[in-house]
mmCIF file of C-alpha atoms and ligand atoms in Angstrom:
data_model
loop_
_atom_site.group_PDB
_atom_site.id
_atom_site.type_symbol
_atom_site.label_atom_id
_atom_site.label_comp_id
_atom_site.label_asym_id
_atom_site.label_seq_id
_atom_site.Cartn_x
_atom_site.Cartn_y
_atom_site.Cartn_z
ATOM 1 C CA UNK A 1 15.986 -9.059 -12.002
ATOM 2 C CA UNK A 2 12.582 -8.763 -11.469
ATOM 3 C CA UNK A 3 10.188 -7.449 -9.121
ATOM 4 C CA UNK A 4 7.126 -9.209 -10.724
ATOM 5 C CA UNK A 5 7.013 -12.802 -9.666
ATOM 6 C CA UNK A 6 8.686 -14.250 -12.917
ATOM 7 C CA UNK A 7 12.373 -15.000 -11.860
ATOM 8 C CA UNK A 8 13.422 -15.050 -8.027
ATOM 9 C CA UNK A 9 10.932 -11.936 -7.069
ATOM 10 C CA UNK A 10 12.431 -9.451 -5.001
ATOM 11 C CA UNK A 11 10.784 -9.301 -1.612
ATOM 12 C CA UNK A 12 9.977 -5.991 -0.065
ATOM 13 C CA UNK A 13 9.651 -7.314 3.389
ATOM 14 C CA UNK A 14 9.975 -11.041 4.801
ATOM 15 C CA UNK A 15 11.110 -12.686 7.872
ATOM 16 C CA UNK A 16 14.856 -14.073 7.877
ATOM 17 C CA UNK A 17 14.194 -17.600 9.579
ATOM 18 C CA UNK A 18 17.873 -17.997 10.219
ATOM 19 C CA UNK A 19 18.656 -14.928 12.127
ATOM 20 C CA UNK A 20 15.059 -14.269 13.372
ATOM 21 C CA UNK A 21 14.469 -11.189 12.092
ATOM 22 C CA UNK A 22 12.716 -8.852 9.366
ATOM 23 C CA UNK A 23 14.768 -8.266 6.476
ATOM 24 C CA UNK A 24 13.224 -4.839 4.348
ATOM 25 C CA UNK A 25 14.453 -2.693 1.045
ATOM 26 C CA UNK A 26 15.411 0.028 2.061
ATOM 27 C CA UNK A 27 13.075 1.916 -0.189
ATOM 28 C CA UNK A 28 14.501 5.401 0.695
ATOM 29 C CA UNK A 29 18.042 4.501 -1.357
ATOM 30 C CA UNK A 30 15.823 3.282 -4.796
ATOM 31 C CA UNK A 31 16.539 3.763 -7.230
ATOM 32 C CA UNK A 32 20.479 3.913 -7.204
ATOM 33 C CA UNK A 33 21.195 1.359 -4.622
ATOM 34 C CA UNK A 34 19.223 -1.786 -3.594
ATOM 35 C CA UNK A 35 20.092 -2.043 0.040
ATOM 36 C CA UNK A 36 18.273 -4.598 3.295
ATOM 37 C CA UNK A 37 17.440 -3.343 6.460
ATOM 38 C CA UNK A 38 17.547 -6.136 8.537
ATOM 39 C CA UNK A 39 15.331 -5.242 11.656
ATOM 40 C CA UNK A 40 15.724 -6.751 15.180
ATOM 41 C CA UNK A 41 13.436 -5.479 17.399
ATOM 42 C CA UNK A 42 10.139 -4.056 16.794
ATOM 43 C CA UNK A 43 11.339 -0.373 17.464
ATOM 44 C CA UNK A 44 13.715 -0.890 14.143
ATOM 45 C CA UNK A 45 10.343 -1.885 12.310
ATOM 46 C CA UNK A 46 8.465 1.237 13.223
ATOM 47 C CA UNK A 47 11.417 3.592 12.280
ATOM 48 C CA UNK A 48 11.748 2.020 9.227
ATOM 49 C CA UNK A 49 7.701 2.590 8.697
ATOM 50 C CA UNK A 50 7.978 6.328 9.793
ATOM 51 C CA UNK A 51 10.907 7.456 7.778
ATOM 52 C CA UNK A 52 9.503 5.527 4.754
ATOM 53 C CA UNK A 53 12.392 2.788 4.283
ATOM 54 C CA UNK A 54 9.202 0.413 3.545
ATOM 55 C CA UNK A 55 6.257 2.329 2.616
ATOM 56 C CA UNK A 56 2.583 1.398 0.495
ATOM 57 C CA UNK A 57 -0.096 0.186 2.556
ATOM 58 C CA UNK A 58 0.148 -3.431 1.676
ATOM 59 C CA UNK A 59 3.571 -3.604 2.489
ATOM 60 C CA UNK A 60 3.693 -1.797 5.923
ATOM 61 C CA UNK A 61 0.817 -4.019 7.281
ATOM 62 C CA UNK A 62 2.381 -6.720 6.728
ATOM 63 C CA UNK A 63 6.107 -5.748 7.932
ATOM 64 C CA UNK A 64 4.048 -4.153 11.218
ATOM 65 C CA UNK A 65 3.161 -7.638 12.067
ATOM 66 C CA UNK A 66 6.123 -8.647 11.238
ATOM 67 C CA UNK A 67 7.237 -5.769 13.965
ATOM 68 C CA UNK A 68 5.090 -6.952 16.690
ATOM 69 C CA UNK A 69 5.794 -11.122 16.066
ATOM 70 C CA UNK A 70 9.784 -9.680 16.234
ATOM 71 C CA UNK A 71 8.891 -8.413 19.564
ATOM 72 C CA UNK A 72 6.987 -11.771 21.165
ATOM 73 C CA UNK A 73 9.808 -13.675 20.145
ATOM 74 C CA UNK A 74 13.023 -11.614 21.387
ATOM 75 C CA UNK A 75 11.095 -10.878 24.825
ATOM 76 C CA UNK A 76 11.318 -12.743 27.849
ATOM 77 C CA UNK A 77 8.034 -13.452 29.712
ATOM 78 C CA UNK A 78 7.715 -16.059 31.930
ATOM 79 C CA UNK A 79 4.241 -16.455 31.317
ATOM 80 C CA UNK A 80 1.208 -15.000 28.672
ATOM 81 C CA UNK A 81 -0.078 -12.211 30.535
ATOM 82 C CA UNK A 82 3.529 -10.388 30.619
ATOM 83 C CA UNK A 83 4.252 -11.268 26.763
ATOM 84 C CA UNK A 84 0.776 -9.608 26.620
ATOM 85 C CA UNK A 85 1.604 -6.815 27.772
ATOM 86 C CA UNK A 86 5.308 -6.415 26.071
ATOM 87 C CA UNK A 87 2.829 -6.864 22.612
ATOM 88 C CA UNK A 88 0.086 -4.370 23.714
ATOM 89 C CA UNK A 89 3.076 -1.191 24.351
ATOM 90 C CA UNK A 90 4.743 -2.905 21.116
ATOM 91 C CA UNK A 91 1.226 -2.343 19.212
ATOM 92 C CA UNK A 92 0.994 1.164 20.156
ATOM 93 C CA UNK A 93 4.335 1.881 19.049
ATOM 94 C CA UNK A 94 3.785 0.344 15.299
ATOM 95 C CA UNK A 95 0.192 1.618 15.408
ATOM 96 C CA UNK A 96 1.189 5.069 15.646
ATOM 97 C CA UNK A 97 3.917 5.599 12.789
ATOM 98 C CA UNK A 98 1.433 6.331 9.988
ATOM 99 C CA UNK A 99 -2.118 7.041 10.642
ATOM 100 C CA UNK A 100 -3.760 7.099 7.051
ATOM 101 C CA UNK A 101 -3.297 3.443 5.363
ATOM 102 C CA UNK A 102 -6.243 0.942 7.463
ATOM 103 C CA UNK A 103 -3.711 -2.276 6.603
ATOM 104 C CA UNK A 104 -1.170 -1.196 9.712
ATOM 105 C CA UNK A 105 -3.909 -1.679 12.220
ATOM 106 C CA UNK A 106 -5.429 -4.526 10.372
ATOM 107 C CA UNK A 107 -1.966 -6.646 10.311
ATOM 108 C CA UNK A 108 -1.538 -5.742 13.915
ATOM 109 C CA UNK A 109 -4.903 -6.947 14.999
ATOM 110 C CA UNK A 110 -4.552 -9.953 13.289
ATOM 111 C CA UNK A 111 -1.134 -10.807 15.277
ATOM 112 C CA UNK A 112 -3.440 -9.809 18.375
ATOM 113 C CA UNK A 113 -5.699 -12.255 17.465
ATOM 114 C CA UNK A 114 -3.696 -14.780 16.667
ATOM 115 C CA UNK A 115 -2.111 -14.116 20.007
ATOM 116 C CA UNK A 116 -5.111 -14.552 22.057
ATOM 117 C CA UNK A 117 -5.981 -18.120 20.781
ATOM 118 C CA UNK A 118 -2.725 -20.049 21.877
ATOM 119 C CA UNK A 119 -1.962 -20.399 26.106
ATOM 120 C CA UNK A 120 1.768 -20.843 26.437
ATOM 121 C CA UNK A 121 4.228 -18.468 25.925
ATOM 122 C CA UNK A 122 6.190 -20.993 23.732
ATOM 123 C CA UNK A 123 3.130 -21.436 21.566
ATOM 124 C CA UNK A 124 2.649 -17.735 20.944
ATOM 125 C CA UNK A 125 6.051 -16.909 19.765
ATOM 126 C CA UNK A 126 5.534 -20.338 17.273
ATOM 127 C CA UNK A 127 2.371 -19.733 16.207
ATOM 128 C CA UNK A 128 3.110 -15.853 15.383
ATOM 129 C CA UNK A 129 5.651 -16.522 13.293
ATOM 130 C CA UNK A 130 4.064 -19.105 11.415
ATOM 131 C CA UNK A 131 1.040 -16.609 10.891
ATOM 132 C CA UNK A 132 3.283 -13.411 9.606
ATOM 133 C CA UNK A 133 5.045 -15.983 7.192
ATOM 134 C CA UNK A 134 1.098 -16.819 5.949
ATOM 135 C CA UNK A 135 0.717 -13.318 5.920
ATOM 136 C CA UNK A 136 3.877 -12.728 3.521
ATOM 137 C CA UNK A 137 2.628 -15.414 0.813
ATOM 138 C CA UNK A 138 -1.479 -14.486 1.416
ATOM 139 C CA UNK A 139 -0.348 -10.877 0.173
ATOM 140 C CA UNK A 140 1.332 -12.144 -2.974
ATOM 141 C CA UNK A 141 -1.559 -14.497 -3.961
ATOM 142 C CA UNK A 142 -3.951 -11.484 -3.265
ATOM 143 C CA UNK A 143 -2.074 -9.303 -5.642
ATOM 144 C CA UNK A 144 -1.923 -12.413 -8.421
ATOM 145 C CA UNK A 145 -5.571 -12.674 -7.809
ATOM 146 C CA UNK A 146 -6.410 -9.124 -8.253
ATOM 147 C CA UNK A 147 -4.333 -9.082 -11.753
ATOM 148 C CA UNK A 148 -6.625 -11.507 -12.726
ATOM 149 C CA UNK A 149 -9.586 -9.764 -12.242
ATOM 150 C CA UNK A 150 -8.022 -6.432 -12.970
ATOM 151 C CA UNK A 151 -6.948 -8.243 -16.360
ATOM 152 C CA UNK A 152 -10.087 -8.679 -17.730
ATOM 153 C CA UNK A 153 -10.770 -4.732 -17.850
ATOM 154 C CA UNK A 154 -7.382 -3.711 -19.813
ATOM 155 C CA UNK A 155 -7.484 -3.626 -23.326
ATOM 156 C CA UNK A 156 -4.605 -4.888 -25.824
ATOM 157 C CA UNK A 157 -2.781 -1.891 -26.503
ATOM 158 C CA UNK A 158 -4.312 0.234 -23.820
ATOM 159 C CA UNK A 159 -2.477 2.856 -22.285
ATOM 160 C CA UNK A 160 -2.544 3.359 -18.742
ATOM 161 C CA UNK A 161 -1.960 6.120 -15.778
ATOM 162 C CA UNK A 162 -0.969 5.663 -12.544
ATOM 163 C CA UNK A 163 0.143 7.182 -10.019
ATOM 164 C CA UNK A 164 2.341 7.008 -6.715
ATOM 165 C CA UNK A 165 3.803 3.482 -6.147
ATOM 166 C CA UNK A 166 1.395 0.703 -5.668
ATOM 167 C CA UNK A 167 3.615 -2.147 -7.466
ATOM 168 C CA UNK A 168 5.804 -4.935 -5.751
ATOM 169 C CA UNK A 169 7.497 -2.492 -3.558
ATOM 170 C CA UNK A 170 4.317 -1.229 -2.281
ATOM 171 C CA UNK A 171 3.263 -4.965 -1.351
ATOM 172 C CA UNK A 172 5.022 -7.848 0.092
ATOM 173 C CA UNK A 173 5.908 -8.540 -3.985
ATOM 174 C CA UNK A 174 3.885 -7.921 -7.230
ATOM 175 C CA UNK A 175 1.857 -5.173 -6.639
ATOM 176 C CA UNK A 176 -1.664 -4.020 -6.566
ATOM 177 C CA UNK A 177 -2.441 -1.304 -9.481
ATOM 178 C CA UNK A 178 1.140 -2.510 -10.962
ATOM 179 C CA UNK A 179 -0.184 -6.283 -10.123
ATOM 180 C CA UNK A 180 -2.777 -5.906 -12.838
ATOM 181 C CA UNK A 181 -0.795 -4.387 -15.525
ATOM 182 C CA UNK A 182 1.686 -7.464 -15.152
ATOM 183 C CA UNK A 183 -1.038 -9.456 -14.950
ATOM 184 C CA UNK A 184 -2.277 -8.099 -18.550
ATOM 185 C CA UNK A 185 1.146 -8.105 -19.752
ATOM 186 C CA UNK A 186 1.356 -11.778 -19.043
ATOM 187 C CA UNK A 187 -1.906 -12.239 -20.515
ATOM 188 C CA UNK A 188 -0.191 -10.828 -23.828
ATOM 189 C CA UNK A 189 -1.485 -7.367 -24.142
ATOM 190 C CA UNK A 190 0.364 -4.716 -25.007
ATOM 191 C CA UNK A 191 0.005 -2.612 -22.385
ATOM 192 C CA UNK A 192 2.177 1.007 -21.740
ATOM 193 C CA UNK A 193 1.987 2.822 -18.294
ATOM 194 C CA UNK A 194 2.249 6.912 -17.921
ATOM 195 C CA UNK A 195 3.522 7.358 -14.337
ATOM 196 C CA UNK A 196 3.597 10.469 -12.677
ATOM 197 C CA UNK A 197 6.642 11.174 -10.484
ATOM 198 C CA UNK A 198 4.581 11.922 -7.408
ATOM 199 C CA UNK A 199 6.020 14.786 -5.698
ATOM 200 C CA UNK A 200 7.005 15.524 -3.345
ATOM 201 C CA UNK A 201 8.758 11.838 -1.953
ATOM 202 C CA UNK A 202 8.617 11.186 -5.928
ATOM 203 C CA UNK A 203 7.231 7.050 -5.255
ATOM 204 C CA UNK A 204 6.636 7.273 -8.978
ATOM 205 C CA UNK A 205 9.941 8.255 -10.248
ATOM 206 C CA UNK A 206 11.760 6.366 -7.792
ATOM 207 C CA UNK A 207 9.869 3.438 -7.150
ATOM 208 C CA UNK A 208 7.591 2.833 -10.157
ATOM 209 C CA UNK A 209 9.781 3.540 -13.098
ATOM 210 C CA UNK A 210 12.264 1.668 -11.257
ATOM 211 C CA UNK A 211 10.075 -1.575 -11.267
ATOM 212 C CA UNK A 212 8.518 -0.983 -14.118
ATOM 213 C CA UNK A 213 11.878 -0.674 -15.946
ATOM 214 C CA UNK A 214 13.056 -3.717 -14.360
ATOM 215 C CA UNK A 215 10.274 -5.964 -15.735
ATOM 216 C CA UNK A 216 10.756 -4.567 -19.343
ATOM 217 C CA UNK A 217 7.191 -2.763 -18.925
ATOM 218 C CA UNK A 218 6.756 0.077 -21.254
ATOM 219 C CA UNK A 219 7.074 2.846 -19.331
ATOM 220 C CA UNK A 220 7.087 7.090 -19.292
ATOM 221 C CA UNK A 221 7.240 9.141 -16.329
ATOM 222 C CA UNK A 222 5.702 12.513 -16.297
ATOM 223 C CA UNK A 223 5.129 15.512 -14.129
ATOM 224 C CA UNK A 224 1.862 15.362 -12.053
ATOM 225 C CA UNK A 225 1.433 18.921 -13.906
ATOM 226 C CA UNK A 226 1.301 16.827 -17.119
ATOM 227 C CA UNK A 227 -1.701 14.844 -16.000
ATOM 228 C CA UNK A 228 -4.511 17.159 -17.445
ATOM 229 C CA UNK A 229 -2.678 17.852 -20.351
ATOM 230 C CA UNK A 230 -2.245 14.134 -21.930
ATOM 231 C CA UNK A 231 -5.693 13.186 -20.780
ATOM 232 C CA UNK A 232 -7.411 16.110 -23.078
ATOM 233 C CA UNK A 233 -4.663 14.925 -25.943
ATOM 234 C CA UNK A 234 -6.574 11.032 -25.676
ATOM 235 C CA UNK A 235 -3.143 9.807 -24.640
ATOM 236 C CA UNK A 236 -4.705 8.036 -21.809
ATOM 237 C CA UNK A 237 -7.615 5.243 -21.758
ATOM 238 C CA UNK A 238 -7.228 3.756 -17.907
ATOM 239 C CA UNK A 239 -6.187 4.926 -14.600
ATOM 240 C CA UNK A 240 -4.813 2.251 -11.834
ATOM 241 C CA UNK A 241 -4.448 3.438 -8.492
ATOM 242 C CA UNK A 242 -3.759 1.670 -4.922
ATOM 243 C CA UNK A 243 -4.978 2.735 -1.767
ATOM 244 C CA UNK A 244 -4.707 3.018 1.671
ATOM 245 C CA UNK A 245 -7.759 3.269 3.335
ATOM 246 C CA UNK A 246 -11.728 2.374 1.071
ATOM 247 C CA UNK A 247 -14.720 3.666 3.302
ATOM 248 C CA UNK A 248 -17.865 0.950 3.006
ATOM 249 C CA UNK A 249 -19.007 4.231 0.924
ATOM 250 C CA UNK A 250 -16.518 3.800 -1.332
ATOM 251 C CA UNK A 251 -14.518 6.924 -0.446
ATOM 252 C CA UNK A 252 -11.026 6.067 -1.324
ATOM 253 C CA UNK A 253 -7.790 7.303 0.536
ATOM 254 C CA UNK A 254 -4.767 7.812 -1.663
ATOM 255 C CA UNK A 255 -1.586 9.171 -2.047
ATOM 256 C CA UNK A 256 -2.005 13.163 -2.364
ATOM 257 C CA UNK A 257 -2.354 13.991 -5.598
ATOM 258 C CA UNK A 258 -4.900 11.167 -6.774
ATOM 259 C CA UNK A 259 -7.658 12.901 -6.025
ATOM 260 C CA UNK A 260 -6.696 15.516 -8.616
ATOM 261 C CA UNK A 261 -5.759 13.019 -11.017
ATOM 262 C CA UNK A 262 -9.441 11.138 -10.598
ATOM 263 C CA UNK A 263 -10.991 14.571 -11.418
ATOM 264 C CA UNK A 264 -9.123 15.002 -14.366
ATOM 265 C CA UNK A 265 -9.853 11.569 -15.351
ATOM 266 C CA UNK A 266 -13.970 12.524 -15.341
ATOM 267 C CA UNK A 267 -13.683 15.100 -16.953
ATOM 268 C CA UNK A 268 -12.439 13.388 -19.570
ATOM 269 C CA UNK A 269 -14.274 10.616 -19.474
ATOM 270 C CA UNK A 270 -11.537 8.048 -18.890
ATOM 271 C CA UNK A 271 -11.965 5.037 -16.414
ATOM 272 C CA UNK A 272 -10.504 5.640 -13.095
ATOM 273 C CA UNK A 273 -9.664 2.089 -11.111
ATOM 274 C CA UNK A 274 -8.734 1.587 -7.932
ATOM 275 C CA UNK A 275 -7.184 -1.928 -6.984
ATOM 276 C CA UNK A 276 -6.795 -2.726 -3.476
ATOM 277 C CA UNK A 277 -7.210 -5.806 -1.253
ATOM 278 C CA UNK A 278 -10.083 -6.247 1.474
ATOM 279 C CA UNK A 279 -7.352 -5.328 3.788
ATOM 280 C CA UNK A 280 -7.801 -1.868 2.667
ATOM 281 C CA UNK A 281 -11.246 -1.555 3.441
ATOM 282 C CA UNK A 282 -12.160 0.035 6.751
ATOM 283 C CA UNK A 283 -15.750 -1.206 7.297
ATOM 284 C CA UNK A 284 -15.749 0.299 10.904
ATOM 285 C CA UNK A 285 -16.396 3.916 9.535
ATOM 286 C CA UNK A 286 -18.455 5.731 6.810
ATOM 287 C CA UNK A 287 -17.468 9.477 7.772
ATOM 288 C CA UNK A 288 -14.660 10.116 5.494
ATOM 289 C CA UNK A 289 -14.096 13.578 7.571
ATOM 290 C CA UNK A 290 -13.282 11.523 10.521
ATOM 291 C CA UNK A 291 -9.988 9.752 9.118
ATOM 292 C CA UNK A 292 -6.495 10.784 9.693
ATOM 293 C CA UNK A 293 -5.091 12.430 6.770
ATOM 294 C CA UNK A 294 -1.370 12.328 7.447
ATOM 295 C CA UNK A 295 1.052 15.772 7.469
ATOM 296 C CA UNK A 296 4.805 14.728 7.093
ATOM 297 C CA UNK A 297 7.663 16.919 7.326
ATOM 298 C CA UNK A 298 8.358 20.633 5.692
ATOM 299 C CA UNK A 299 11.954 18.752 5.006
ATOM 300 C CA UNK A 300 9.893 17.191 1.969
ATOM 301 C CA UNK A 301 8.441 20.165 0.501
ATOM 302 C CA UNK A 302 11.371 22.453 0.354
ATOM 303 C CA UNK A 303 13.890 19.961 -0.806
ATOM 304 C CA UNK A 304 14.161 17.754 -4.283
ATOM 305 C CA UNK A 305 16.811 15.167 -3.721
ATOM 306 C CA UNK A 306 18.173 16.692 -0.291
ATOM 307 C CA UNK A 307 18.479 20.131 -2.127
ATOM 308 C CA UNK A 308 16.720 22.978 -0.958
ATOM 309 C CA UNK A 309 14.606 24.295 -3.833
ATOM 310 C CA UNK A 310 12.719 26.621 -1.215
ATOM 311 C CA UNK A 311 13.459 29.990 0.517
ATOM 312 C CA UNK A 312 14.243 29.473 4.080
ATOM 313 C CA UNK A 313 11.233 30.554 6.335
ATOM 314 C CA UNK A 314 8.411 29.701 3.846
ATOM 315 C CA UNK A 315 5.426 27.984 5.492
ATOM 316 C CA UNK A 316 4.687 24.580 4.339
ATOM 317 C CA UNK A 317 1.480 22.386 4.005
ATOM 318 C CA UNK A 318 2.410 18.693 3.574
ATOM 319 C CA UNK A 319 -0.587 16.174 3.334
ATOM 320 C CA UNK A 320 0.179 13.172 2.468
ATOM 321 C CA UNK A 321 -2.991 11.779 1.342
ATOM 322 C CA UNK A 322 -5.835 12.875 -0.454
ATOM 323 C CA UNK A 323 -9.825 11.675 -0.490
ATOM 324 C CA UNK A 324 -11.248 10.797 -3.737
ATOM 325 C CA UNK A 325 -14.987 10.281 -3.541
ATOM 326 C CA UNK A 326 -17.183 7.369 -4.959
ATOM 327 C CA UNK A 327 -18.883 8.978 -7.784
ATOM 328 C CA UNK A 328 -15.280 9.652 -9.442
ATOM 329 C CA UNK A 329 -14.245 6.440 -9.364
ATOM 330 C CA UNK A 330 -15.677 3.576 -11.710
ATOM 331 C CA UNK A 331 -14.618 0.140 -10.090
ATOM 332 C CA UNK A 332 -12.102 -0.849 -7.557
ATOM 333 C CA UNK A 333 -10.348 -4.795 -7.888
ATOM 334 C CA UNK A 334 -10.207 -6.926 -5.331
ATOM 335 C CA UNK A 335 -8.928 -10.230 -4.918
ATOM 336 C CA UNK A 336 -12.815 -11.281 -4.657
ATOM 337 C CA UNK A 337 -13.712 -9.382 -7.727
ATOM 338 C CA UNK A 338 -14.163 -5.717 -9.669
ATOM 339 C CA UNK A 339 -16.535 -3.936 -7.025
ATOM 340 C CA UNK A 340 -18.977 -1.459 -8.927
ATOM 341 C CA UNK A 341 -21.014 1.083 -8.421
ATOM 342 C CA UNK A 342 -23.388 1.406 -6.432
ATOM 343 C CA UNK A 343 -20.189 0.766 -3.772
ATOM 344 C CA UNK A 344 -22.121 0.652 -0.534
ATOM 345 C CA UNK A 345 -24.045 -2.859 -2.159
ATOM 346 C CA UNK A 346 -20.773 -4.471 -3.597
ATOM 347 C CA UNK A 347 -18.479 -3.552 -0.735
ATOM 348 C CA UNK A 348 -21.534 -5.413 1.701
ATOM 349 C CA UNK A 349 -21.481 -7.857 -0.810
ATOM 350 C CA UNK A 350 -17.745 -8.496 -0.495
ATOM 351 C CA UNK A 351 -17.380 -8.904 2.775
ATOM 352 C CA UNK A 352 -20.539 -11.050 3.146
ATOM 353 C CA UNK A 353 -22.279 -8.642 4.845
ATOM 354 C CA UNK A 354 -25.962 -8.168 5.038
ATOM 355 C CA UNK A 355 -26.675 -4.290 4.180
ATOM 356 C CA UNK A 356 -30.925 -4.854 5.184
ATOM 357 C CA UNK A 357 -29.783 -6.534 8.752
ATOM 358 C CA UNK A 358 -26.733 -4.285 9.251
ATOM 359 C CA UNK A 359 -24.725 -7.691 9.769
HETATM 360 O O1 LIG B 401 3.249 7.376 1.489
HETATM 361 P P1 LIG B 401 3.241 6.044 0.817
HETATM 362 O O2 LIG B 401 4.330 5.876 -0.180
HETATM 363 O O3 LIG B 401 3.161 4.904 1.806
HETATM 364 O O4 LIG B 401 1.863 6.039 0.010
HETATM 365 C C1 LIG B 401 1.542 4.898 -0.743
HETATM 366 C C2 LIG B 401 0.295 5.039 -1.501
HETATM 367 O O5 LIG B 401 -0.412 6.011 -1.414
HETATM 368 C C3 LIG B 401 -0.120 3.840 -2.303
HETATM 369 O O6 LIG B 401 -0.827 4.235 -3.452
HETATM 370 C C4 LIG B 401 -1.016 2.947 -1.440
HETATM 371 O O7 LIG B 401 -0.413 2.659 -0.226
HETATM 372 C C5 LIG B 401 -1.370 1.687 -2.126
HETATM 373 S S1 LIG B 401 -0.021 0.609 -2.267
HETATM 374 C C6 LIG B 401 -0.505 -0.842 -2.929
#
C-alpha cells in the first residue's frame, strides 16, 4: 500500500461520483484501522473537520469545499438566490470548525466564487462539482511540484526532522514536508526522517510513522523532548515542516510545538524548511498577533490514548498552534519555487505582486 503516489495512492479526501458524496479516512482510528467516512451533507463534513477525522491544512480546505459543493447539490432551490443563501449559512458552518489553517477559508471562497459565475441552479451544482474534483487533483500536482523543488535542497544521505503530520494524510495525497522527502527518495537519495510524536493528538506517531512506514521510508520516531538533544549530537542536517497559515512577512503558523523545534534548529545551526502551497499564504494580513491561534479540548491534555494520565481538576492550556517567526526559518517550498529570505520580496514575488505599488 502506499500513501505516496506510486501504486493506487490512498486518498485522504475525494468525492464519491456514484453516491454523491465525500468519502474521508477517518484519521482519528490511524494507525490500527483504516476506516472511510463517507459524508452526506455538509454538517457531516464540518464534524469530521472539528473532531479531527481529516485534519492538515491542505487536506481540510479541500474536503471544506468539498462540504459546501455537498450542500448545493443535495439542496433544493428553485432558483440561485435561495441556493445562495443555503451556501452562505453552509459557509459559516465549515468556516468556523478550525480557525488557525488560511486553506479552509481559501477552499470555501473559491466554491463562492465559482458559484457566483454560473446563473442556473442546475449549472451551479455541475460546475461545483467539477471545480472540487479540480481541486482534488490541483492539490496532488502542487505537492509533486513542491518535491521537486524541495528535492533540490536534500542531500544524499541527509537526515531529516519533522514534525506533526504534513504527508499524504495531511493533503488530498502525497504530502507537503513528506512530499519532498518522497520526492528525494525517488530522486535516489538516501534520505532518513526523525519524527517527533507530536503530543498531545500525537499526528507524528500516528500519522507520520504510519505513512512513512508504509512507503518503506526510513523512519524513527522520537519524543518532542528529544528534539534538542539529537540536534546538539549532529544527528540532524534538515528540518521539513508544513503549515497552516504564512503571513506576507513570512511568519509561519504551525502545529504547536514547531516553533520550539525551529529554535532549536538555530541554535544549532541546522536548516529549518517550511513547505507549503500558495494556499497557505494569507496575503490579507501582516500582524501575526491578530490570527486565531486555536485552543482544543482539556480531553487532549490529560489523556494519552483515552487514558487519563492527569489528576482530575488540573487546569489545562491547549494551543494548538504555535508562531514561528521569519528570521528562524531559512526557505519555505512552494509549488512556484524555494522562497528566501528576505520573505516580504519573494512572497510579493510569488504571487505576482508589486511590493513598490502595493498591487
Ligand atoms: O491540527 P492539525 O493536525 O490539523 O495540524 C496540522 C499541522 O499543523 C500541519 O503541519 C499543517 O496543517 C500542514 S499540513 C500539510
Amino acid at each position: 500500500m502506499s500513501m505516496g503516489g506510486n501504486n493506487n495512492p490512498l486518498l485522504t479526501v475525494s468525492w464519491d461520483e456514484g453516491s454523491g458524496s465525500v468519502k474521508l479516512i477517518d484519521q482519528t482510528k490511524l494507525p490500527e484501522n483504516l476506516e472511510y467516512i463517507i459524508c452526506n451533507n455538509h454538517n457531516q463534513v464540518a464534524d469530521a473537520i472539528k473532531n479531527l477525522s481529516i485534519r492538515g491544512a491542505p487536506a481540510i480546505g479541500v474536503a471544506a469545499a468539498m462540504g459546501l459543493a455537498l450542500c448545493a447539490v443535495n439542496d433544493n432551490s428553485a432558483n440561485k438566490k435561495d441556493l445562495l443563501s443555503s451556501l452562505e449559512t453552509a459557509y459559516k458552518i465549515l468556516l468556523q470548525t478550525r480557525p488557525t489553517a488560511v486553506n479552509l477559508k481559501w477552499g470555501l471562497d473559491k466554491v463562492m466564487e465559482e458559484t457566483g459565475k454560473h446563473e442556473t441552479v442546475q449549472g451551479i451544482k455541475e460546475n461545483l462539482v467539477k471545480l472540487v474534483k479540480e481541486m482534488s487533483d490541483d492539490d496532488i500536482q502542487t505537492n509533486k511540484n513542491m518535491g521537486r523543488f524541495g528535492s533540490n535542497l536534500i542531500d544524499n544521505g541527509d537526515v531529516i526532522m519533522t514534525h506533526c503530520n504534513a504527508g499524504a494524510l495531511a493533503t488530498v495525497s502525497y504530502g507537503t514536508a513528506l512530499g519532498v522527502i518522497r520526492s528525494a527518495k525517488d530522486s535516489g537519495k538516501k534520505i532518513s526522517v526523525f519524527a517527533t510524536e507530536t503530543r498531545p493528538v500525537m499526528q507524528g506517531s500516528r500519522l507520520t510513522a504510519f505513512e512513512l512506514v508504509h512507503d518503506e521510508i526510513d523512519v524513527s520516531l522520537i519524543p518532542d523532548t528529544a528534539v534538542g538533544h539529537l540536534m546538539a549530537n549532529n544527528m540532524i542536517d534538515k528540518v521539513i515542516v508544513g503549515a497552516d497559515r504564512i503571513l506576507k512577512t513570512g511568519h509561519v503558523f504551525n502545529k504547536i510545538g514547531t516553533y520550539q523545534v525551529a529554535l532549536l534548529a538555530n541554535s544549532h545551526n541546522i536548516p529549518f524548511y517550511v513547505a507549503a502551497p500558495l494556499s497557505t499564504f494569507d496575503l490579507e494580513q501582516d500582524d501575526p498577533d491578530k490570527i486565531v491561534i486555536e485552543e482544543r479540548s482539556v480531553e487532549e491534555v490529560v489523556k494519552i490514548g483515552g487514558k487519563r494520565i492527569a489528576p482530575k481538576g488540573v487546569r489545562v492550556f491547549n494551543p494548538a498552534f504555535d508562531l514561528t517567526p521569519p528570521n528562524l526559518i531559512t526557505g519555505i517550498i512552494t509549488e512556484k519555487g524555494v522562497l528566501k529570505p528576505p520573505f516580504e520580496k519573494s512572497i510579493s514575488e510569488a504571487f505576482g505582486i508589486d511590493e513598490q505599488a502595493g498591487l
